[in-house]
Coordinates of C-alpha atoms in Angstrom, one line a residue:
M7 CA 76.6 -8.5 44.0
S8 CA 76.2 -12.1 44.9
A9 CA 76.0 -14.6 42.1
T10 CA 73.9 -16.9 44.4
Y11 CA 70.7 -14.9 43.7
T12 CA 68.3 -16.0 40.9
S13 CA 65.5 -14.2 39.2
L14 CA 63.2 -15.6 41.8
T15 CA 65.2 -14.6 44.8
A16 CA 67.1 -11.4 43.9
P17 CA 66.0 -8.7 46.3
T18 CA 64.3 -5.5 45.2
R19 CA 66.6 -2.5 46.0
F20 CA 65.9 1.2 46.0
L21 CA 68.2 4.0 45.0
A22 CA 67.6 7.8 45.1
A23 CA 69.0 9.8 42.2
E24 CA 69.7 13.5 41.9
N25 CA 66.5 14.0 39.9
G26 CA 64.6 13.3 43.1
I27 CA 63.3 9.9 41.9
R28 CA 63.6 6.7 44.1
Y29 CA 64.3 3.9 41.6
A30 CA 63.4 0.3 42.2
Y31 CA 65.9 -2.2 40.8
R32 CA 67.5 -5.6 41.1
R33 CA 71.2 -6.4 40.6
Y34 CA 72.5 -9.9 40.6
G35 CA 74.4 -12.5 38.5
K36 CA 78.1 -13.3 37.8
A37 CA 80.2 -10.4 39.1
G38 CA 83.0 -8.9 37.1
G39 CA 83.0 -7.4 33.6
T40 CA 80.5 -5.0 32.1
P41 CA 77.0 -5.3 33.7
L42 CA 74.0 -5.9 31.4
M43 CA 71.1 -3.5 32.0
L44 CA 67.7 -4.6 30.8
L45 CA 64.9 -2.1 29.9
P46 CA 61.4 -3.6 29.8
R47 CA 58.5 -3.3 27.5
F48 CA 55.3 -1.2 27.4
R49 CA 53.9 -1.4 31.0
G50 CA 56.7 -3.7 31.9
D51 CA 58.3 -4.0 35.4
L52 CA 60.8 -6.0 37.3
D53 CA 58.7 -9.1 37.1
T54 CA 57.5 -9.1 33.5
W55 CA 60.8 -10.6 32.3
D56 CA 61.2 -14.4 31.8
S57 CA 62.9 -16.0 34.7
A58 CA 64.5 -18.6 32.5
L59 CA 66.0 -16.0 30.2
L60 CA 67.3 -13.9 33.1
D61 CA 68.9 -16.9 34.8
A62 CA 70.6 -18.0 31.6
L63 CA 72.0 -14.5 31.2
A64 CA 73.0 -14.1 34.8
A65 CA 75.0 -17.3 34.7
E66 CA 77.6 -15.5 32.6
R67 CA 77.2 -11.8 33.6
E68 CA 75.9 -9.3 36.1
L69 CA 72.3 -8.1 35.4
I70 CA 70.7 -4.8 36.4
L71 CA 66.9 -4.7 36.1
V72 CA 65.2 -1.3 36.7
N73 CA 61.9 0.4 36.7
N74 CA 62.2 3.9 35.2
R75 CA 60.4 7.0 36.6
G76 CA 56.9 6.4 37.7
V77 CA 56.8 2.7 36.7
S78 CA 55.5 0.3 39.3
S79 CA 57.5 0.6 42.5
T80 CA 59.7 3.6 41.3
S81 CA 58.5 7.0 42.5
G82 CA 57.4 9.9 40.3
T83 CA 55.2 10.3 37.2
T84 CA 55.9 8.4 34.0
P85 CA 56.9 10.8 31.2
A86 CA 55.3 10.6 27.8
T87 CA 58.4 10.9 25.6
I88 CA 61.2 8.5 24.9
F89 CA 63.8 11.3 25.3
E90 CA 62.6 12.0 28.9
M91 CA 62.6 8.3 29.7
A92 CA 66.2 8.2 28.5
R93 CA 67.2 11.2 30.6
D94 CA 65.6 9.6 33.7
L95 CA 67.4 6.3 33.1
L96 CA 70.7 8.2 32.8
A97 CA 70.0 9.8 36.2
F98 CA 69.6 6.2 37.7
I99 CA 72.9 5.1 36.0
D100 CA 74.7 8.1 37.4
A101 CA 73.4 7.3 40.9
L102 CA 74.7 3.8 40.5
D103 CA 78.1 5.3 39.8
I104 CA 79.0 3.0 36.9
T105 CA 80.8 4.2 33.8
H106 CA 80.1 1.4 31.2
I107 CA 77.1 -0.9 30.6
D108 CA 75.8 -3.3 28.0
L109 CA 72.2 -2.4 27.3
L110 CA 69.3 -4.7 26.3
G111 CA 66.0 -3.0 25.4
F112 CA 62.8 -4.9 24.7
S113 CA 60.1 -3.2 22.7
L114 CA 59.5 0.3 24.2
G115 CA 62.7 -0.4 26.2
G116 CA 64.5 -0.7 22.9
F117 CA 63.3 2.8 22.0
V118 CA 64.9 4.1 25.2
A119 CA 68.0 2.0 24.7
Q120 CA 68.6 3.7 21.3
E121 CA 68.2 7.1 22.8
V122 CA 70.6 6.4 25.6
A123 CA 73.2 5.1 23.2
L124 CA 72.8 8.3 21.2
I125 CA 72.8 10.7 24.1
R126 CA 75.8 9.2 25.9
P127 CA 77.7 7.0 23.4
D128 CA 80.7 6.5 25.7
L129 CA 78.5 4.8 28.3
V130 CA 77.2 1.9 26.2
R131 CA 79.7 -0.8 25.2
R132 CA 77.3 -3.1 23.3
L133 CA 73.6 -2.8 22.5
I134 CA 70.8 -5.4 22.1
L135 CA 67.6 -4.3 20.5
A136 CA 64.8 -6.9 20.9
A137 CA 61.4 -6.6 19.2
T138 CA 61.8 -2.9 18.7
G139 CA 62.0 -0.3 16.0
P140 CA 63.6 3.0 15.0
Q141 CA 62.2 6.4 15.6
G142 CA 60.4 7.6 12.4
G143 CA 60.1 4.0 11.0
P144 CA 57.3 3.2 8.6
N145 CA 54.2 1.3 9.8
M146 CA 54.9 2.1 13.5
H147 CA 52.5 4.9 14.3
G148 CA 50.5 3.2 17.0
W149 CA 49.5 -0.4 17.1
R150 CA 46.9 -2.3 15.1
K151 CA 43.5 -1.7 16.9
D152 CA 43.0 -5.2 18.1
I153 CA 46.6 -5.2 19.6
A154 CA 46.2 -1.7 21.1
D155 CA 42.9 -2.6 22.6
A156 CA 44.3 -5.8 24.2
V157 CA 47.5 -4.3 25.7
R158 CA 45.7 -1.1 26.9
K159 CA 43.1 -2.9 29.0
D160 CA 43.0 -1.7 32.6
E161 CA 44.1 -5.2 33.7
P162 CA 45.3 -7.3 30.7
G163 CA 45.6 -11.0 31.6
A164 CA 46.9 -14.2 30.1
A165 CA 44.6 -14.2 27.1
E166 CA 45.8 -10.7 26.0
L167 CA 49.4 -11.6 26.5
L168 CA 49.1 -14.8 24.5
Y169 CA 47.3 -13.0 21.7
T170 CA 49.7 -10.0 21.4
F171 CA 53.1 -11.7 22.2
F172 CA 52.9 -15.1 20.6
K173 CA 52.2 -16.3 17.1
P174 CA 48.8 -18.0 16.6
T175 CA 50.3 -21.5 16.1
A176 CA 50.1 -24.4 18.5
T177 CA 53.8 -24.4 19.2
S178 CA 54.1 -20.6 19.8
Q179 CA 50.9 -20.6 22.0
A180 CA 52.2 -23.5 24.0
A181 CA 55.5 -21.7 24.6
G182 CA 53.5 -18.7 25.7
R183 CA 51.7 -20.7 28.3
E184 CA 55.0 -22.0 29.6
Y185 CA 56.2 -18.4 29.9
L186 CA 53.1 -17.5 31.9
G187 CA 54.0 -20.3 34.4
R188 CA 57.6 -18.9 34.7
F189 CA 56.3 -15.4 34.9
L190 CA 54.2 -16.3 38.0
A191 CA 56.8 -18.4 39.7
R192 CA 58.1 -15.6 41.9
T193 CA 55.9 -15.4 44.9
E194 CA 57.8 -13.2 47.4
D195 CA 58.8 -9.6 47.0
R196 CA 57.0 -9.3 43.6
D197 CA 56.9 -5.9 42.0
V198 CA 53.6 -3.9 42.0
A199 CA 51.7 -3.6 38.7
S200 CA 52.3 -0.5 36.7
S201 CA 49.6 2.2 36.9
L202 CA 47.1 3.4 34.3
Q203 CA 49.1 6.7 34.2
T204 CA 52.1 4.7 33.1
R205 CA 50.0 2.9 30.5
D206 CA 48.8 6.1 29.0
A207 CA 52.2 7.8 29.0
H208 CA 53.8 4.8 27.5
Y209 CA 51.3 4.7 24.7
D210 CA 51.7 8.4 24.0
A211 CA 55.4 7.8 23.8
V212 CA 55.0 4.8 21.5
C213 CA 52.8 6.9 19.1
A214 CA 55.1 9.9 19.1
W215 CA 58.2 7.7 18.4
G216 CA 56.4 6.0 15.5
V217 CA 55.4 9.0 13.5
A218 CA 56.8 8.3 10.1
D219 CA 59.9 10.6 9.5
H220 CA 62.5 9.4 7.1
A221 CA 65.0 12.0 8.4
K222 CA 65.0 10.6 11.9
L223 CA 66.1 7.2 10.6
Q224 CA 69.4 8.7 9.8
R225 CA 70.1 9.1 13.5
L226 CA 70.8 5.3 13.6
Q227 CA 74.0 5.9 11.7
S228 CA 75.4 7.6 14.9
I229 CA 75.0 4.3 16.9
R230 CA 78.5 3.1 16.6
Q231 CA 78.4 0.3 19.2
P232 CA 78.3 -3.3 18.1
T233 CA 74.5 -4.0 18.0
F234 CA 72.5 -7.2 18.0
V235 CA 69.0 -6.7 16.5
A236 CA 66.5 -9.5 17.0
N237 CA 62.8 -10.2 16.6
G238 CA 60.2 -12.9 15.9
D239 CA 59.2 -13.6 12.3
A240 CA 55.5 -12.7 13.1
D241 CA 55.7 -9.8 15.5
A242 CA 52.2 -8.1 15.3
M243 CA 53.3 -5.1 17.3
I244 CA 56.6 -4.0 15.6
P245 CA 57.1 -5.5 12.1
P246 CA 60.3 -7.6 11.8
S247 CA 61.0 -5.6 8.6
L248 CA 62.0 -2.8 10.9
S249 CA 64.7 -5.0 12.4
H250 CA 66.2 -5.4 8.9
L251 CA 65.9 -1.6 8.5
M252 CA 67.8 -1.0 11.7
G253 CA 70.4 -3.6 10.7
G254 CA 71.0 -1.7 7.5
L255 CA 71.4 1.7 9.1
I256 CA 73.4 0.9 12.3
P257 CA 77.0 0.6 11.1
Q258 CA 78.0 -2.4 13.3
A259 CA 74.7 -4.3 13.5
Q260 CA 73.8 -7.9 13.1
V261 CA 70.2 -9.1 12.7
K262 CA 68.5 -12.4 13.7
I263 CA 64.9 -13.3 13.2
Y264 CA 63.6 -16.2 15.3
P265 CA 61.1 -18.6 13.6
D266 CA 57.4 -19.3 14.5
A267 CA 57.5 -16.4 17.0
G268 CA 55.8 -13.0 17.7
H269 CA 56.7 -10.0 19.9
G270 CA 57.6 -12.3 22.8
F271 CA 60.2 -14.3 20.8
L272 CA 62.8 -13.8 23.5
F273 CA 60.5 -15.7 26.0
Q274 CA 59.5 -18.4 23.5
H275 CA 63.2 -18.9 22.4
H276 CA 64.6 -18.0 25.8
G277 CA 67.5 -20.5 25.7
E278 CA 68.6 -19.7 22.2
F279 CA 68.3 -16.0 22.7
A280 CA 70.3 -16.1 25.9
R281 CA 73.0 -18.0 24.2
D282 CA 73.0 -15.6 21.3
V283 CA 73.2 -12.6 23.7
N284 CA 75.9 -14.1 25.8
A285 CA 78.0 -14.9 22.8
F286 CA 77.4 -11.4 21.3
L287 CA 78.5 -9.7 24.6
S288 CA 81.5 -11.9 24.9
A289 CA 82.7 -11.5 21.3

């Protein structure tokens, strides 16, 4: 894939898999080496990432962005369990005919990334878990009412994103507004918004994953890949304490908490996070 594409110009491609789903994806960046696949957040799609973050990553490695089953421009109906989402992602990877990936999962995408690493451990070389939590972790069963109400609006806008993803400080809110400008910078071949069916299925999956269950936490000990766990210090959606919990249970994990930041820490600290990810993947 050509390294001349950027996050604003990489074309949307489509790929049919054996499960009957036609997946929308973008693939670009520096060719060679293990590609980095990015799994988006709740209701996320190809265009909800931060262009500055993507371009900093793509300067050093090939990226693969994908919409899973039923999300935005991918066909089908979005499933309501993380396990099914992981199986659907594996069908896409099989259709790509690649045998090794690095995997970055953000929020709900981090749930799916954990499941993929557990289902097919030989596929994933290195794992990045951003603003996410373990299945069965404490204080994860659904989101606080004000957060849930904001992100589950039929058409959440800038105010809801700033409220839920960025810390209520002047610096974090300013960084959030800068992200919104970058988020809207792509004007051609933009992805379509995810549906209300995806919203409801995603939230069902979030709640099911977050039912407290101490036994399920032990599954993390089977993630043997080197793992980078990261979050903001004031994440209102997934407590940063869960990052430390994952760091203690995943055998080869390292944890970093970014200051003055919420759930969208990777957009607020996009330069630093990109450097950290690139260094981790190159180690």
